[in-house]
Tab-separated table of C-alpha atoms in Angstrom:
chain	number	residue	atom	x	y	z
A	137	UNK	CA	16.220	16.275	11.072
A	138	UNK	CA	13.998	14.149	13.504
A	139	UNK	CA	13.898	10.538	12.199
A	140	UNK	CA	10.693	9.796	10.854
A	141	UNK	CA	8.917	6.482	12.813
A	142	UNK	CA	6.574	4.016	10.252
A	143	UNK	CA	2.964	5.549	10.145
A	144	UNK	CA	0.889	2.542	10.766
A	145	UNK	CA	0.520	1.239	14.151
A	146	UNK	CA	1.653	-2.420	15.098
A	147	UNK	CA	-1.820	-3.616	15.415
A	148	UNK	CA	-4.680	-1.027	13.602
A	149	UNK	CA	-7.621	-2.871	14.714
A	150	UNK	CA	-6.379	-3.530	18.180
A	151	UNK	CA	-5.970	0.405	18.459
A	152	UNK	CA	-9.756	0.399	16.831
A	153	UNK	CA	-10.786	-1.689	19.971
A	154	UNK	CA	-8.521	0.106	22.560
A	155	UNK	CA	-10.123	3.792	21.313
A	156	UNK	CA	-13.530	2.772	20.124
A	157	UNK	CA	-15.536	1.137	22.871
A	158	UNK	CA	-17.816	-1.561	22.888
A	159	UNK	CA	-20.183	0.356	20.973
A	160	UNK	CA	-17.324	0.708	17.921
A	161	UNK	CA	-15.733	-2.622	18.773
A	162	UNK	CA	-16.616	-4.076	15.105
A	163	UNK	CA	-14.792	-2.470	12.248
A	164	UNK	CA	-16.550	-3.145	8.530
A	165	UNK	CA	-13.220	-3.283	6.811
A	166	UNK	CA	-12.539	-6.473	8.888
A	167	UNK	CA	-16.129	-7.801	9.018
A	168	UNK	CA	-16.004	-7.685	5.115
A	169	UNK	CA	-12.016	-8.509	4.461
A	170	UNK	CA	-11.040	-11.272	2.399
A	171	UNK	CA	-7.060	-12.105	2.776
A	172	UNK	CA	-7.074	-12.847	-1.329
A	173	UNK	CA	-8.350	-8.890	-1.699
A	174	UNK	CA	-5.883	-7.362	0.879
A	175	UNK	CA	-2.267	-6.288	1.167
A	176	UNK	CA	-0.550	-5.216	4.504
A	177	UNK	CA	1.321	-1.672	4.057
A	178	UNK	CA	2.646	0.413	6.971
A	179	UNK	CA	0.729	-1.535	9.476
A	180	UNK	CA	-2.670	-0.664	7.842
A	181	UNK	CA	-4.757	-3.434	5.585
A	182	UNK	CA	-5.891	-1.864	1.996
A	183	UNK	CA	-8.177	-3.615	-0.080
A	184	UNK	CA	-6.885	-4.303	-3.250
A	185	UNK	CA	-9.923	-5.839	-5.130
A	186	UNK	CA	-12.538	-3.560	-7.109
A	187	UNK	CA	-14.451	0.006	-5.885
A	188	UNK	CA	-17.495	-1.367	-6.359
A	189	UNK	CA	-17.081	-4.866	-4.315
A	190	UNK	CA	-15.472	-2.666	-1.694
A	191	UNK	CA	-18.465	-0.077	-1.843
A	192	UNK	CA	-20.744	-2.792	-1.610
A	193	UNK	CA	-18.511	-4.793	1.450
A	194	UNK	CA	-18.743	-1.697	3.481
A	195	UNK	CA	-22.574	-0.428	2.837
A	196	UNK	CA	-23.550	-3.945	3.682
A	197	UNK	CA	-21.862	-3.963	6.981
A	198	UNK	CA	-24.209	-2.985	9.678
A	199	UNK	CA	-22.327	-0.431	12.706
A	200	UNK	CA	-22.795	2.113	14.903
A	201	UNK	CA	-21.377	4.982	13.991
A	202	UNK	CA	-20.004	6.255	10.357
A	203	UNK	CA	-18.411	3.454	7.762
A	204	UNK	CA	-15.665	5.693	6.926
A	205	UNK	CA	-13.455	4.558	3.266
A	206	UNK	CA	-10.034	6.167	2.883
A	207	UNK	CA	-8.062	6.582	-0.474
A	208	UNK	CA	-4.425	6.468	0.467
A	209	UNK	CA	-1.749	8.225	-1.644
A	210	UNK	CA	1.745	9.419	-1.056
A	211	UNK	CA	0.787	12.487	0.892
A	212	UNK	CA	-1.320	10.055	3.198
A	213	UNK	CA	1.632	7.879	4.379
A	214	UNK	CA	3.728	11.076	4.519
A	215	UNK	CA	0.842	12.465	6.791
A	216	UNK	CA	0.028	9.842	9.184
A	217	UNK	CA	4.198	9.217	9.964
A	218	UNK	CA	3.396	12.433	11.810
A	219	UNK	CA	-0.317	12.625	12.764
A	220	UNK	CA	-1.674	11.131	15.384
A	221	UNK	CA	-5.395	11.579	15.118
A	222	UNK	CA	-4.839	10.989	11.436
A	223	UNK	CA	-3.128	7.783	12.249
A	224	UNK	CA	-6.506	6.915	15.125
A	225	UNK	CA	-8.928	7.747	11.867
A	226	UNK	CA	-7.233	5.359	9.435
A	227	UNK	CA	-7.330	2.745	12.094
A	228	UNK	CA	-10.452	2.909	12.712
A	229	UNK	CA	-11.862	3.611	9.005
A	230	UNK	CA	-14.163	0.942	7.162
A	231	UNK	CA	-12.023	0.402	4.416
A	232	UNK	CA	-8.764	1.605	2.468
A	233	UNK	CA	-7.544	1.893	-0.991
A	234	UNK	CA	-4.853	2.593	-2.723
A	235	UNK	CA	-5.093	6.149	-4.779
A	236	UNK	CA	-1.448	6.654	-5.359
A	237	UNK	CA	0.433	4.376	-8.042
A	238	UNK	CA	3.218	4.075	-5.678
A	239	UNK	CA	1.322	2.876	-3.470
A	240	UNK	CA	-0.238	0.242	-6.210
A	241	UNK	CA	3.236	-0.570	-7.192
A	242	UNK	CA	4.253	-1.431	-3.580
A	243	UNK	CA	1.267	-3.449	-3.129
A	244	UNK	CA	1.332	-5.898	-5.916
A	245	UNK	CA	5.474	-6.026	-5.112
A	246	UNK	CA	4.777	-7.064	-1.346
A	247	UNK	CA	2.237	-9.630	-2.294
A	248	UNK	CA	3.103	-11.099	-5.630
A	249	UNK	CA	-0.944	-10.479	-6.316
A	250	UNK	CA	-3.105	-8.060	-8.447
A	251	UNK	CA	-3.695	-5.218	-6.774
A	252	UNK	CA	-6.102	-2.581	-8.230
A	253	UNK	CA	-6.156	1.592	-7.969
A	254	UNK	CA	-8.837	2.637	-6.404
A	255	UNK	CA	-9.544	6.640	-6.227
A	256	UNK	CA	-12.004	8.584	-5.055
A	257	UNK	CA	-13.274	9.565	-8.405
A	258	UNK	CA	-13.891	5.479	-8.490
A	259	UNK	CA	-16.245	5.534	-5.172
A	260	UNK	CA	-18.023	8.421	-6.942
A	261	UNK	CA	-18.910	6.385	-10.158
A	262	UNK	CA	-20.373	3.963	-7.874
A	263	UNK	CA	-23.124	5.910	-6.835
A	264	UNK	CA	-23.407	9.305	-9.179
A	265	UNK	CA	-24.618	7.530	-12.443
A	266	UNK	CA	-27.137	4.876	-10.261
A	267	UNK	CA	-27.815	5.643	-6.948
A	268	UNK	CA	-27.685	2.146	-4.899
A	269	UNK	CA	-29.906	1.529	-1.562
A	270	UNK	CA	-27.152	3.150	0.175
A	271	UNK	CA	-27.295	6.468	-1.172
A	272	UNK	CA	-30.856	7.177	-0.905
A	273	UNK	CA	-30.024	10.197	1.034
A	274	UNK	CA	-26.218	12.050	0.232
A	275	UNK	CA	-24.640	15.051	1.734
A	276	UNK	CA	-22.161	16.621	0.263
A	277	UNK	CA	-19.291	18.623	2.249
A	278	UNK	CA	-18.048	20.388	-0.273
A	279	UNK	CA	-15.147	23.055	-0.919
A	280	UNK	CA	-17.049	24.770	-3.529
A	281	UNK	CA	-20.983	25.423	-3.494
A	282	UNK	CA	-21.519	25.036	-7.385
A	283	UNK	CA	-19.957	21.467	-7.260
A	284	UNK	CA	-22.346	20.564	-4.555
A	285	UNK	CA	-25.452	21.906	-6.427
A	286	UNK	CA	-24.328	20.271	-9.675
A	287	UNK	CA	-23.653	16.707	-8.219
A	288	UNK	CA	-27.483	17.611	-6.183
A	289	UNK	CA	-28.949	17.812	-9.615
A	290	UNK	CA	-27.230	14.877	-11.049
A	291	UNK	CA	-28.369	12.675	-8.569
A	292	UNK	CA	-32.018	14.062	-8.968
A	293	UNK	CA	-31.923	13.328	-12.431
A	294	UNK	CA	-30.600	9.825	-11.540
A	295	UNK	CA	-34.044	9.138	-9.579
A	296	UNK	CA	-33.356	10.605	-5.596
A	297	UNK	CA	-36.209	13.239	-5.021
A	298	UNK	CA	-36.101	16.775	-3.775
A	299	UNK	CA	-34.822	16.631	-0.532
A	300	UNK	CA	-32.501	13.782	-0.138
A	301	UNK	CA	-29.734	15.914	-1.186
A	302	UNK	CA	-28.383	18.446	0.964
A	303	UNK	CA	-24.728	19.983	1.002
A	304	UNK	CA	-23.053	22.054	3.359
A	305	UNK	CA	-19.505	24.376	2.408
A	306	UNK	CA	-17.810	25.033	5.807
A	307	UNK	CA	-15.692	27.485	6.488
A	308	UNK	CA	-11.494	27.610	6.782
A	309	UNK	CA	-10.341	26.023	9.779
A	310	UNK	CA	-13.864	24.281	10.568
A	311	UNK	CA	-12.376	21.131	11.722
A	312	UNK	CA	-11.025	22.845	14.974
A	313	UNK	CA	-14.254	24.636	15.502
A	314	UNK	CA	-16.014	22.627	18.072
A	315	UNK	CA	-19.061	24.819	18.057
A	316	UNK	CA	-19.323	24.650	13.954
A	317	UNK	CA	-18.505	20.988	14.030
A	318	UNK	CA	-21.518	20.027	16.459
A	319	UNK	CA	-23.795	21.904	14.231
A	320	UNK	CA	-22.728	20.612	10.753
A	321	UNK	CA	-22.949	16.962	12.210
A	322	UNK	CA	-26.200	17.229	13.508
A	323	UNK	CA	-27.192	18.912	10.484
A	324	UNK	CA	-25.983	15.506	8.890
A	325	UNK	CA	-27.418	13.123	11.244
A	326	UNK	CA	-30.921	15.025	11.200
A	327	UNK	CA	-30.903	14.901	7.198
A	328	UNK	CA	-30.748	10.971	7.652
A	329	UNK	CA	-27.958	10.908	5.815
A	330	UNK	CA	-26.815	7.696	4.518
A	331	UNK	CA	-23.865	8.509	2.546
A	332	UNK	CA	-21.774	11.474	3.374
A	333	UNK	CA	-19.035	13.082	1.094
A	334	UNK	CA	-16.365	14.542	2.246
A	335	UNK	CA	-14.733	16.633	-0.414
A	336	UNK	CA	-12.704	19.277	1.479
A	337	UNK	CA	-8.823	17.477	1.650
A	338	UNK	CA	-7.162	15.390	3.954
A	339	UNK	CA	-6.089	14.765	6.703
A	340	UNK	CA	-9.263	16.987	7.837
A	341	UNK	CA	-12.119	15.005	6.676
A	342	UNK	CA	-10.907	11.519	7.737
A	343	UNK	CA	-10.162	13.096	11.089
A	344	UNK	CA	-13.399	15.374	11.223
A	345	UNK	CA	-15.458	12.065	10.910
A	346	UNK	CA	-13.263	10.078	13.143
A	347	UNK	CA	-13.648	13.067	15.743
A	348	UNK	CA	-17.598	13.712	15.253
A	349	UNK	CA	-18.082	9.945	15.383
A	350	UNK	CA	-21.738	8.595	16.269
A	351	UNK	CA	-23.069	11.930	15.950
A	352	UNK	CA	-23.283	11.835	11.931
A	353	UNK	CA	-25.835	8.578	12.343
A	354	UNK	CA	-24.251	5.553	10.490
A	355	UNK	CA	-23.382	6.800	7.164
A	356	UNK	CA	-21.254	5.431	4.561
A	357	UNK	CA	-18.632	8.010	4.185
A	358	UNK	CA	-16.663	8.792	1.229
A	359	UNK	CA	-13.260	11.227	2.056
A	360	UNK	CA	-12.471	11.924	-1.615
A	361	UNK	CA	-10.784	15.552	-1.716
A	362	UNK	CA	-10.883	17.202	-4.601
A	363	UNK	CA	-12.290	14.076	-6.758
A	364	UNK	CA	-15.802	15.853	-5.815
A	365	UNK	CA	-15.093	19.258	-7.850
A	366	UNK	CA	-13.597	17.145	-10.577
A	367	UNK	CA	-16.605	14.582	-10.638
A	368	UNK	CA	-19.068	17.963	-11.142
A	369	UNK	CA	-16.624	19.015	-14.383
A	370	UNK	CA	-14.835	22.221	-11.899
A	371	UNK	CA	-11.590	20.810	-11.628
A	372	UNK	CA	-10.199	18.591	-14.676
A	373	UNK	CA	-8.466	15.463	-14.335
A	374	UNK	CA	-4.880	13.889	-16.313
A	375	UNK	CA	-5.637	11.998	-19.199
A	376	UNK	CA	-5.772	8.416	-19.008
A	377	UNK	CA	-2.525	7.908	-20.183
A	378	UNK	CA	-0.989	9.512	-17.342
A	379	UNK	CA	-3.405	8.167	-14.703
A	380	UNK	CA	-2.074	4.933	-15.940
A	381	UNK	CA	1.923	5.700	-15.941
A	382	UNK	CA	1.204	7.186	-12.428
A	383	UNK	CA	2.261	10.808	-13.825
A	384	UNK	CA	-1.326	12.382	-12.470
A	385	UNK	CA	0.662	14.073	-10.307
A	386	UNK	CA	2.359	16.175	-13.154
A	387	UNK	CA	-0.734	16.713	-13.970
A	388	UNK	CA	-2.074	18.380	-11.028
A	389	UNK	CA	0.907	20.178	-10.186
A	390	UNK	CA	0.774	21.928	-13.772
A	391	UNK	CA	-2.728	22.895	-12.639
A	392	UNK	CA	-1.941	24.134	-9.182
A	393	UNK	CA	2.278	24.733	-9.258
A	394	UNK	CA	2.114	27.340	-5.827
A	395	UNK	CA	0.074	25.335	-4.118
A	396	UNK	CA	1.437	21.642	-4.748
A	397	UNK	CA	5.219	22.289	-5.064
A	398	UNK	CA	5.868	21.798	-1.347
A	399	UNK	CA	3.983	18.409	-1.381
A	400	UNK	CA	4.816	16.978	-4.482
A	401	UNK	CA	9.230	18.348	-4.376
A	402	UNK	CA	9.774	18.455	-0.967
A	403	UNK	CA	7.716	16.414	1.461
A	404	UNK	CA	7.005	13.223	-0.844
A	405	UNK	CA	10.759	12.501	-0.975
A	406	UNK	CA	10.408	11.425	2.598
A	407	UNK	CA	7.963	8.478	1.493
A	408	UNK	CA	10.898	6.721	0.042
A	409	UNK	CA	12.309	6.559	3.723
A	410	UNK	CA	9.273	5.610	5.421
A	411	UNK	CA	8.694	2.593	2.938
A	412	UNK	CA	12.391	1.486	3.018
A	413	UNK	CA	11.839	0.567	6.310
A	414	UNK	CA	8.452	-0.879	6.242
A	415	UNK	CA	9.662	-3.270	3.528
A	416	UNK	CA	12.710	-3.774	5.794
A	417	UNK	CA	10.082	-4.461	9.126
A	418	UNK	CA	8.148	-6.818	6.930
A	419	UNK	CA	11.272	-8.822	6.245
A	420	UNK	CA	12.156	-9.133	9.570
A	421	UNK	CA	8.861	-10.198	10.915
């Protein structure tokens, strides 16, 4: 088995500038960062404050192109070790949060400071009940149409007018279909989207948004995966105590054992080695 390198670039902000060019030289994450509310893990800076504060900071930053918030979990860290496109998307994200509890525990141990778990559920909660000004034009890229329709109805009940919310359910493999990607990006931009919610899983959501770039306009982007269907009530979420104890993965596995067996019982074990190498590198620095 080949060795797996730590996923993060030595300087992810420099990586942003190297590829983004002059029009995207300022990362929203950088502009909003406060060292007291960030921690560096795997070569990336992660925000450790509250979800409303992170969302507000990203929304307040004016940039050319999408301002993406990614929510890191153990599976993301493992995939980052192998997927250069995923690493590029992470490096250019406006903000990165700690979703998986192992990452939260690691952040607390590394920084010696409190760190909050911020999930896709938390990001959606910032906009669904009382849409803020930046969420006046919402577009859902969803895994199922009924979930998108349910959330559309909820946002309209919260005050958004007809036509302010649109959605699409892309076909399997859409992230590799250049023609479909251009058409979807054009639809999102033409809609005047100010908040784009990607609910089709990682790493396809993050990579697709990063590849489309300015073709999407300049929306705030939430990459929330299955949280979109959970918020709509079509997929259950683990009880609160299991979430607090870091056992939400057990609940998710029991709901979809065939789909998640490999992720949780084979691939995720590699996280231990990646984390150990990252900590050792940090001590040498």
